[in-house]
Amino acid sequence: MEHILHFGLGSFARAHLLDYTADAGGWDVTGVSLRSTAIRDGLVEQGYNYVLCVQEMGIKKIDILRDVLVAADDPQAVLEAMAEAKIISATVTEKGYHLDAKGVLDLNDPAIASDLAGHGPRTLIGFLAYGLAGRTRPVTVMSCDNRIENGDVLQAAVARFAQAAGLIIHWDSTRFPNSMVDRITPATTDSVRKMSGDIMAVPTEAFREWVIEDDFAGPRPDWPGVQFVTDVAPHELRKLRMLNGAHSLLAYAGLACGFTYVHEAVTDPDLRDLVEQLMTEAGNTLPASVKGQAPAYAKALIARFENPQLVHRLDQIAMDGSQKVPYRFVGTLRAGRADAVVEGIKAWIAFCISETHADRRLNDPKASEITEAVHSDNPDAALLELVGAVDLFELIVES
Ligand code: CS2
């Protein structure tokens, strides 16, 4: 049995990487939770097995998780597991990379500064830098997070950390493939737990997609249906600008209209028009190799969003906006005329302002900066500054 060490055992990884790997056969997975003990404690009771509740397909048992380590309890055990693994993968969400507004590792971020000072490590970046330092055996580090150039960004962050910490990494034997990941995975609910009889059950849709840069340092599972390509960028742009851009627009504009779920917001005629317009605008910015797929992709996305069985909360999508807005909206806007995307950014700004005025702290790693921006002399400009788009002030705010 070959082995993957995976950082971040949230629902998405359990519905995507683990599902594909279970289908491939011949590989198992050790999970690492960076801080929380909840997933380990929930899963250990059931031998690390859990079920996926796949819409239209039913219950699927996933039994390839071998162990769950909690990094905060025992960082040394994680570093030892890293030394053995041929593939180290990660889904720690956008904020787990600790990047600044320009997309560069923020050495002043408290968690990164603490890892650099040698207390820990506690972050994915710190673990990778210390765990890879001095290693000569080949290893593939595979980001499965939903962001542009996820592998390149992760490698750059680890390199910056290693340089600051004086660690030597043998880059020749280390690969960081980029990938595009997709499967809508709403947070689990009591009714899913009850229906499946598993307190750790993960609800997800039938659709799944994974495109990976064919750049591995060693063996990899034979994941069924995965596309291995030389350039993932066109697929990332298609997915992030169209699917995730539309999701974020529905979240901010939909919450403002009083909706709770994606399937409700997307059936509102005005929001539906706006979302279709955003997908058309985003599709127009795509590289030639995938541009032709955009209309059919948009149609398929609308059908996925309309699925009432998914029960996907808009407030789940609205969280961490400071991390998502840059590549879901701002990138599209820089690539071409996009009026519906402008509406999306305005809806995010309005969301930040109304939540702050209602005294609700945002679920966002930049929550304090957002509060400060909202209370500043020019909230629009200050908020745009946080997502690296203050130069687009006139286009966005004065349009
Ligand atoms: C969503 C994504 O929560 C969000 O921000 O837009 O998690 C989305 O469901 C996935 O990227 C789909 O693959």
Short mmCIF file of C-alpha atoms and ligand atoms in Angstrom, two decimals:
data_model
loop_
_atom_site.label_atom_id
_atom_site.label_comp_id
_atom_site.label_asym_id
_atom_site.label_seq_id
_atom_site.Cartn_x
_atom_site.Cartn_y
_atom_site.Cartn_z
CA MET A 1 0.00 0.00 0.00
CA GLU A 2 1.37 3.41 -0.97
CA HIS A 3 0.66 6.40 1.18
CA ILE A 4 -0.46 10.05 1.05
CA LEU A 5 -0.06 12.46 3.96
CA HIS A 6 -2.83 15.06 3.75
CA PHE A 7 -3.03 18.37 5.64
CA GLY A 8 -6.58 19.65 6.25
CA LEU A 9 -9.36 17.10 6.72
CA GLY A 10 -12.37 19.35 6.19
CA SER A 11 -15.39 18.17 4.25
CA PHE A 12 -13.95 19.13 0.88
CA ALA A 13 -10.90 16.84 1.16
CA ARG A 14 -13.07 14.02 2.43
CA ALA A 15 -15.40 14.44 -0.57
CA HIS A 16 -12.68 14.98 -3.20
CA LEU A 17 -9.11 13.70 -2.66
CA LEU A 18 -10.19 10.83 -0.42
CA ASP A 19 -13.05 9.80 -2.69
CA TYR A 20 -10.85 9.78 -5.80
CA THR A 21 -8.08 7.96 -3.93
CA ALA A 22 -10.51 5.33 -2.63
CA ASP A 23 -11.62 4.73 -6.22
CA ALA A 24 -8.02 4.46 -7.42
CA GLY A 25 -7.09 1.66 -4.98
CA GLY A 26 -3.60 0.80 -3.75
CA TRP A 27 -3.17 3.98 -1.67
CA ASP A 28 -4.25 5.08 1.77
CA VAL A 29 -4.17 8.43 3.53
CA THR A 30 -3.01 9.76 6.89
CA GLY A 31 -4.72 13.05 7.68
CA VAL A 32 -3.27 15.97 9.60
CA SER A 33 -5.50 18.49 11.36
CA LEU A 34 -3.42 21.55 12.13
CA ARG A 35 -5.26 22.61 15.29
CA SER A 36 -8.70 21.20 15.90
CA THR A 37 -9.12 17.77 17.47
CA ALA A 38 -12.79 17.54 16.41
CA ILE A 39 -12.33 15.54 13.21
CA ARG A 40 -9.87 13.10 14.77
CA ASP A 41 -12.10 12.62 17.80
CA GLY A 42 -15.18 12.09 15.63
CA LEU A 43 -13.47 9.66 13.27
CA VAL A 44 -11.35 7.65 15.70
CA GLU A 45 -14.51 6.18 17.24
CA GLN A 46 -15.40 4.65 13.88
CA GLY A 47 -11.97 3.40 12.78
CA TYR A 48 -11.50 6.56 10.62
CA ASN A 49 -14.24 5.36 8.24
CA TYR A 50 -17.04 7.69 7.22
CA VAL A 51 -19.69 7.97 4.52
CA LEU A 52 -20.21 10.36 1.66
CA CYS A 53 -23.86 11.16 0.94
CA VAL A 54 -23.64 11.69 -2.78
CA GLN A 55 -26.66 13.39 -4.34
CA GLU A 56 -28.47 11.13 -6.80
CA MET A 57 -26.04 8.28 -6.07
CA GLY A 58 -26.62 7.46 -2.41
CA ILE A 59 -24.30 6.48 0.39
CA LYS A 60 -20.65 5.62 -0.28
CA LYS A 61 -18.36 4.32 2.44
CA ILE A 62 -14.82 5.73 2.46
CA ASP A 63 -12.39 3.47 4.29
CA ILE A 64 -8.90 4.55 3.21
CA LEU A 65 -8.14 6.93 6.06
CA ARG A 66 -5.53 5.20 8.22
CA ASP A 67 -4.91 7.74 10.96
CA VAL A 68 -5.47 11.38 11.88
CA LEU A 69 -2.66 13.38 13.52
CA VAL A 70 -3.34 16.67 15.29
CA ALA A 71 -0.33 18.88 14.62
CA ALA A 72 -0.89 21.14 17.62
CA ASP A 73 -0.71 18.10 19.96
CA ASP A 74 2.37 16.52 18.46
CA PRO A 75 4.24 18.43 15.71
CA GLN A 76 7.11 15.93 15.85
CA ALA A 77 4.80 13.06 14.84
CA VAL A 78 3.73 15.09 11.79
CA LEU A 79 7.34 15.81 10.78
CA GLU A 80 8.13 12.08 11.09
CA ALA A 81 5.12 11.16 8.94
CA MET A 82 6.25 13.71 6.34
CA ALA A 83 9.64 12.01 6.09
CA GLU A 84 7.93 8.76 5.00
CA ALA A 85 5.35 10.20 2.58
CA LYS A 86 5.86 10.25 -1.20
CA ILE A 87 2.90 12.56 -1.69
CA ILE A 88 2.08 15.34 0.75
CA SER A 89 -1.18 17.07 -0.13
CA ALA A 90 -3.13 19.94 1.35
CA THR A 91 -6.54 21.54 1.59
CA VAL A 92 -6.10 24.24 4.22
CA THR A 93 -8.29 26.84 2.42
CA GLU A 94 -7.07 30.17 1.08
CA LYS A 95 -6.25 31.59 4.49
CA GLY A 96 -3.99 28.66 5.38
CA TYR A 97 -1.32 30.10 3.05
CA HIS A 98 -0.84 33.33 5.04
CA LEU A 99 -0.29 35.48 1.95
CA ASP A 100 -0.41 39.27 1.75
CA ALA A 101 -2.65 41.19 -0.70
CA LYS A 102 0.02 40.71 -3.40
CA GLY A 103 -0.05 36.94 -2.97
CA VAL A 104 3.36 36.72 -1.24
CA LEU A 105 3.94 34.88 2.07
CA ASP A 106 3.44 37.42 4.86
CA LEU A 107 6.45 37.00 7.16
CA ASN A 108 4.80 39.34 9.68
CA ASP A 109 1.70 37.19 9.96
CA PRO A 110 1.70 36.11 13.64
CA ALA A 111 1.43 32.38 12.90
CA ILE A 112 4.25 32.52 10.31
CA ALA A 113 6.41 34.70 12.58
CA SER A 114 5.91 32.19 15.39
CA ASP A 115 6.90 29.26 13.10
CA LEU A 116 9.97 31.23 11.99
CA ALA A 117 10.92 31.79 15.61
CA GLY A 118 11.01 28.00 15.99
CA HIS A 119 7.88 27.61 18.16
CA GLY A 120 6.13 24.78 16.49
CA PRO A 121 5.62 24.60 13.56
CA ARG A 122 1.89 25.37 13.49
CA THR A 123 1.20 26.31 9.85
CA LEU A 124 1.26 24.25 6.66
CA ILE A 125 4.04 26.48 5.32
CA GLY A 126 6.15 25.99 8.47
CA PHE A 127 5.64 22.21 8.39
CA LEU A 128 6.59 21.98 4.74
CA ALA A 129 9.72 24.11 5.14
CA TYR A 130 10.98 22.21 8.20
CA GLY A 131 9.78 18.83 6.88
CA LEU A 132 11.40 19.21 3.44
CA ALA A 133 14.64 20.77 4.71
CA GLY A 134 17.57 18.52 3.91
CA ARG A 135 15.39 15.83 2.32
CA THR A 136 16.89 14.28 -0.81
CA ARG A 137 14.31 11.55 -1.48
CA PRO A 138 11.75 12.60 -4.10
CA VAL A 139 8.48 14.05 -2.85
CA THR A 140 5.42 15.59 -4.46
CA VAL A 141 3.69 18.38 -2.59
CA MET A 142 0.22 18.76 -4.02
CA SER A 143 -1.98 21.72 -3.15
CA CYS A 144 -5.66 20.88 -3.62
CA ASP A 145 -6.82 24.31 -2.51
CA ASN A 146 -9.10 26.39 -4.61
CA ARG A 147 -6.84 29.17 -5.85
CA ILE A 148 -4.94 30.25 -8.93
CA GLU A 149 -1.56 28.53 -9.41
CA ASN A 150 -2.01 26.70 -6.13
CA GLY A 151 1.18 24.63 -6.50
CA ASP A 152 3.37 27.54 -7.61
CA VAL A 153 2.03 29.74 -4.83
CA LEU A 154 2.68 27.04 -2.24
CA GLN A 155 6.21 26.47 -3.50
CA ALA A 156 6.96 30.20 -3.45
CA ALA A 157 5.61 30.50 0.10
CA VAL A 158 7.71 27.56 1.31
CA ALA A 159 10.80 28.96 -0.45
CA ARG A 160 10.33 32.37 1.18
CA PHE A 161 9.89 30.78 4.58
CA ALA A 162 12.92 28.49 4.10
CA GLN A 163 15.08 31.42 3.08
CA ALA A 164 13.98 33.47 6.08
CA ALA A 165 14.60 30.50 8.40
CA GLY A 166 17.94 29.55 6.79
CA LEU A 167 16.68 26.10 5.73
CA ILE A 168 18.00 24.30 2.65
CA ILE A 169 15.47 22.54 0.41
CA HIS A 170 16.56 20.30 -2.48
CA TRP A 171 14.15 21.61 -5.10
CA ASP A 172 15.39 19.13 -7.74
CA SER A 173 13.70 16.23 -6.02
CA THR A 174 10.59 18.17 -5.00
CA ARG A 175 7.55 18.84 -7.19
CA PHE A 176 4.57 21.15 -6.56
CA PRO A 177 2.01 20.39 -9.31
CA ASN A 178 -0.75 22.94 -9.87
CA SER A 179 -4.28 21.61 -9.88
CA MET A 180 -7.90 22.58 -10.37
CA VAL A 181 -10.30 20.94 -7.93
CA ASP A 182 -14.08 20.96 -8.03
CA ARG A 183 -16.91 19.42 -6.04
CA ILE A 184 -19.58 21.42 -4.27
CA THR A 185 -19.54 20.21 -0.68
CA PRO A 186 -21.91 21.99 1.68
CA ALA A 187 -21.39 21.84 5.43
CA THR A 188 -22.99 18.75 6.93
CA THR A 189 -26.32 18.99 8.76
CA ASP A 190 -28.18 17.03 11.41
CA SER A 191 -30.52 15.62 8.81
CA VAL A 192 -27.55 14.25 6.79
CA ARG A 193 -26.13 12.70 9.96
CA LYS A 194 -29.46 11.18 10.85
CA MET A 195 -30.26 9.92 7.38
CA SER A 196 -26.83 8.27 6.97
CA GLY A 197 -26.42 7.10 10.56
CA ASP A 198 -22.89 8.60 10.58
CA ILE A 199 -22.08 11.68 12.66
CA MET A 200 -19.07 12.34 10.39
CA ALA A 201 -21.01 12.00 7.11
CA VAL A 202 -20.13 14.44 4.32
CA PRO A 203 -22.85 15.55 1.86
CA THR A 204 -21.71 16.28 -1.68
CA GLU A 205 -22.92 16.46 -5.27
CA ALA A 206 -22.52 13.70 -7.87
CA PHE A 207 -20.32 15.91 -10.09
CA ARG A 208 -16.58 15.99 -9.42
CA GLU A 209 -13.66 17.29 -11.47
CA TRP A 210 -9.89 17.33 -11.01
CA VAL A 211 -7.26 18.57 -13.44
CA ILE A 212 -3.64 18.16 -12.33
CA GLU A 213 -0.35 19.31 -13.79
CA ASP A 214 1.52 16.21 -14.82
CA ASP A 215 4.55 16.92 -12.65
CA PHE A 216 5.11 14.29 -9.97
CA ALA A 217 8.41 13.40 -8.32
CA GLY A 218 7.40 9.77 -7.85
CA PRO A 219 4.43 7.43 -8.04
CA ARG A 220 0.86 8.62 -7.82
CA PRO A 221 -2.51 6.91 -7.54
CA ASP A 222 -4.31 6.05 -10.74
CA TRP A 223 -7.14 8.47 -9.95
CA PRO A 224 -10.05 7.68 -12.29
CA GLY A 225 -11.35 10.48 -14.50
CA VAL A 226 -8.57 12.91 -13.59
CA GLN A 227 -7.09 14.93 -16.44
CA PHE A 228 -3.30 15.20 -16.33
CA VAL A 229 -2.17 18.21 -18.37
CA THR A 230 0.92 20.34 -18.90
CA ASP A 231 -0.87 23.60 -18.15
CA VAL A 232 -3.66 23.77 -15.59
CA ALA A 233 -4.10 27.56 -15.76
CA PRO A 234 -6.92 27.64 -18.34
CA HIS A 235 -8.93 25.14 -16.26
CA GLU A 236 -8.28 27.05 -13.04
CA LEU A 237 -9.43 30.29 -14.64
CA ARG A 238 -12.55 28.64 -16.04
CA LYS A 239 -13.50 27.21 -12.68
CA LEU A 240 -12.52 30.06 -10.38
CA ARG A 241 -13.88 32.91 -12.47
CA MET A 242 -17.08 31.18 -13.58
CA LEU A 243 -18.10 28.80 -10.79
CA ASN A 244 -16.57 30.52 -7.78
CA GLY A 245 -17.16 34.04 -9.13
CA ALA A 246 -20.85 33.20 -9.60
CA HIS A 247 -20.98 31.58 -6.15
CA SER A 248 -19.57 34.67 -4.45
CA LEU A 249 -21.91 36.97 -6.38
CA LEU A 250 -24.88 34.83 -5.33
CA ALA A 251 -23.63 34.80 -1.74
CA TYR A 252 -23.19 38.56 -1.25
CA ALA A 253 -26.10 39.73 -3.41
CA GLY A 254 -28.31 36.82 -2.33
CA LEU A 255 -27.81 37.39 1.40
CA ALA A 256 -28.64 41.08 0.86
CA CYS A 257 -31.94 39.99 -0.73
CA GLY A 258 -32.75 37.77 2.27
CA PHE A 259 -31.98 34.37 0.73
CA THR A 260 -30.29 31.59 2.71
CA TYR A 261 -29.35 28.97 0.11
CA VAL A 262 -27.72 28.91 -3.33
CA HIS A 263 -30.67 27.13 -4.96
CA GLU A 264 -33.03 29.88 -3.74
CA ALA A 265 -30.84 32.79 -4.85
CA VAL A 266 -30.19 31.36 -8.32
CA THR A 267 -33.91 31.10 -9.06
CA ASP A 268 -34.51 34.78 -8.31
CA PRO A 269 -34.92 36.31 -11.82
CA ASP A 270 -32.67 39.35 -11.23
CA LEU A 271 -29.90 37.40 -9.55
CA ARG A 272 -30.15 34.71 -12.20
CA ASP A 273 -29.66 37.32 -14.97
CA LEU A 274 -26.70 38.81 -13.13
CA VAL A 275 -25.08 35.42 -12.58
CA GLU A 276 -25.55 34.46 -16.23
CA GLN A 277 -24.02 37.78 -17.25
CA LEU A 278 -21.05 37.23 -14.91
CA MET A 279 -20.45 33.79 -16.41
CA THR A 280 -20.56 35.21 -19.93
CA GLU A 281 -18.14 38.00 -18.99
CA ALA A 282 -15.82 35.58 -17.21
CA GLY A 283 -16.02 33.14 -20.13
CA ASN A 284 -14.90 35.93 -22.49
CA THR A 285 -11.70 36.41 -20.48
CA LEU A 286 -10.62 32.75 -20.75
CA PRO A 287 -7.68 31.49 -22.81
CA ALA A 288 -8.58 30.21 -26.30
CA SER A 289 -8.11 26.56 -25.28
CA VAL A 290 -11.14 26.61 -22.95
CA LYS A 291 -13.13 29.62 -24.17
CA GLY A 292 -15.29 27.49 -26.45
CA GLN A 293 -16.39 25.35 -23.49
CA ALA A 294 -17.67 28.36 -21.55
CA PRO A 295 -21.34 28.44 -22.70
CA ALA A 296 -21.92 24.74 -22.00
CA TYR A 297 -19.99 24.99 -18.74
CA ALA A 298 -22.16 27.96 -17.66
CA LYS A 299 -25.33 26.00 -18.40
CA ALA A 300 -24.09 23.03 -16.42
CA LEU A 301 -23.15 25.29 -13.50
CA ILE A 302 -26.63 26.79 -13.34
CA ALA A 303 -28.09 23.27 -13.15
CA ARG A 304 -25.67 22.39 -10.33
CA PHE A 305 -26.57 25.56 -8.42
CA GLU A 306 -30.30 24.90 -8.85
CA ASN A 307 -30.07 21.52 -7.12
CA PRO A 308 -32.35 21.95 -4.08
CA GLN A 309 -31.03 18.75 -2.51
CA LEU A 310 -27.59 20.30 -1.95
CA VAL A 311 -28.78 22.74 0.74
CA HIS A 312 -25.72 24.93 0.23
CA ARG A 313 -25.73 27.94 2.54
CA LEU A 314 -24.79 31.34 1.10
CA ASP A 315 -23.11 32.35 4.37
CA GLN A 316 -20.71 29.41 3.99
CA ILE A 317 -19.60 30.85 0.63
CA ALA A 318 -19.55 34.44 1.96
CA MET A 319 -16.87 33.69 4.56
CA ASP A 320 -13.20 34.56 3.96
CA GLY A 321 -14.14 37.12 1.29
CA SER A 322 -10.82 38.95 1.59
CA GLN A 323 -9.12 35.77 0.38
CA LYS A 324 -11.61 34.93 -2.37
CA VAL A 325 -12.49 38.28 -3.96
CA PRO A 326 -9.03 38.79 -5.53
CA TYR A 327 -9.09 35.80 -7.85
CA ARG A 328 -12.85 35.28 -8.16
CA PHE A 329 -13.64 38.89 -9.18
CA VAL A 330 -10.61 41.16 -9.43
CA GLY A 331 -8.69 38.93 -11.85
CA THR A 332 -11.69 38.80 -14.21
CA LEU A 333 -12.08 42.56 -14.09
CA ARG A 334 -8.44 43.10 -14.96
CA ALA A 335 -8.83 40.75 -17.92
CA GLY A 336 -11.78 42.44 -19.64
CA ARG A 337 -14.96 44.46 -19.37
CA ALA A 338 -17.14 42.84 -16.73
CA ASP A 339 -20.10 44.82 -15.38
CA ALA A 340 -21.64 41.93 -13.44
CA VAL A 341 -18.26 41.31 -11.80
CA VAL A 342 -18.27 44.96 -10.72
CA GLU A 343 -21.67 44.24 -9.13
CA GLY A 344 -20.11 41.27 -7.33
CA ILE A 345 -17.36 43.43 -5.80
CA LYS A 346 -19.88 46.08 -4.83
CA ALA A 347 -22.00 43.39 -3.18
CA TRP A 348 -18.96 42.26 -1.17
CA ILE A 349 -18.27 45.85 -0.09
CA ALA A 350 -21.93 46.32 0.91
CA PHE A 351 -21.82 43.02 2.82
CA CYS A 352 -18.71 44.11 4.78
CA ILE A 353 -20.32 47.46 5.60
CA SER A 354 -23.73 46.12 6.62
CA GLU A 355 -22.33 43.26 8.73
CA THR A 356 -19.96 45.64 10.52
CA HIS A 357 -22.72 48.17 11.18
CA ALA A 358 -24.88 45.36 12.55
CA ASP A 359 -22.02 44.56 14.94
CA ARG A 360 -21.49 41.11 13.46
CA ARG A 361 -17.83 40.19 13.23
CA LEU A 362 -17.03 38.78 9.81
CA ASN A 363 -15.86 35.22 9.45
CA ASP A 364 -12.65 36.25 7.66
CA PRO A 365 -8.94 36.16 8.60
CA LYS A 366 -8.89 39.90 7.88
CA ALA A 367 -11.96 40.62 10.05
CA SER A 368 -10.15 43.29 12.12
CA GLU A 369 -8.79 45.05 9.03
CA ILE A 370 -12.29 44.96 7.47
CA THR A 371 -13.83 46.55 10.59
CA GLU A 372 -11.13 49.23 10.53
CA ALA A 373 -11.69 49.84 6.80
CA VAL A 374 -15.45 50.18 7.27
CA HIS A 375 -14.89 52.79 9.99
CA SER A 376 -12.32 54.73 7.95
CA ASP A 377 -12.96 57.96 6.01
CA ASN A 378 -13.27 56.10 2.72
CA PRO A 379 -14.57 52.55 3.37
CA ASP A 380 -14.80 51.64 -0.35
CA ALA A 381 -11.16 52.50 -1.01
CA ALA A 382 -9.95 50.91 2.21
CA LEU A 383 -11.81 47.67 1.47
CA LEU A 384 -10.54 47.58 -2.12
CA GLU A 385 -7.03 48.06 -0.75
CA LEU A 386 -7.46 44.85 1.27
CA VAL A 387 -8.15 42.84 -1.89
CA GLY A 388 -5.40 44.49 -3.96
CA ALA A 389 -7.84 46.47 -6.14
CA VAL A 390 -7.68 50.07 -4.95
CA ASP A 391 -6.42 51.10 -8.40
CA LEU A 392 -9.81 49.99 -9.76
CA PHE A 393 -11.67 52.38 -7.43
CA GLU A 394 -13.13 54.54 -10.18
CA LEU A 395 -14.23 51.61 -12.30
CA ILE A 396 -15.87 49.85 -9.36
CA VAL A 397 -17.24 52.55 -7.10
CA GLU A 398 -18.03 55.33 -9.50
CA SER A 399 -19.63 53.19 -12.19
C1 CS2 B 1 -17.51 27.88 -2.65
C2 CS2 B 1 -16.59 26.71 -2.96
O1 CS2 B 1 -17.45 28.13 -0.30
C3 CS2 B 1 -17.10 28.61 -1.39
O2 CS2 B 1 -16.46 29.65 -1.46
O3 CS2 B 1 -17.53 28.74 -3.73
O4 CS2 B 1 -16.28 25.96 -1.84
C4 CS2 B 1 -17.18 25.80 -4.07
O5 CS2 B 1 -18.32 25.12 -3.61
C5 CS2 B 1 -16.14 24.81 -4.55
O6 CS2 B 1 -15.01 25.50 -5.00
C6 CS2 B 1 -16.72 23.91 -5.64
O7 CS2 B 1 -15.70 23.12 -6.16
#
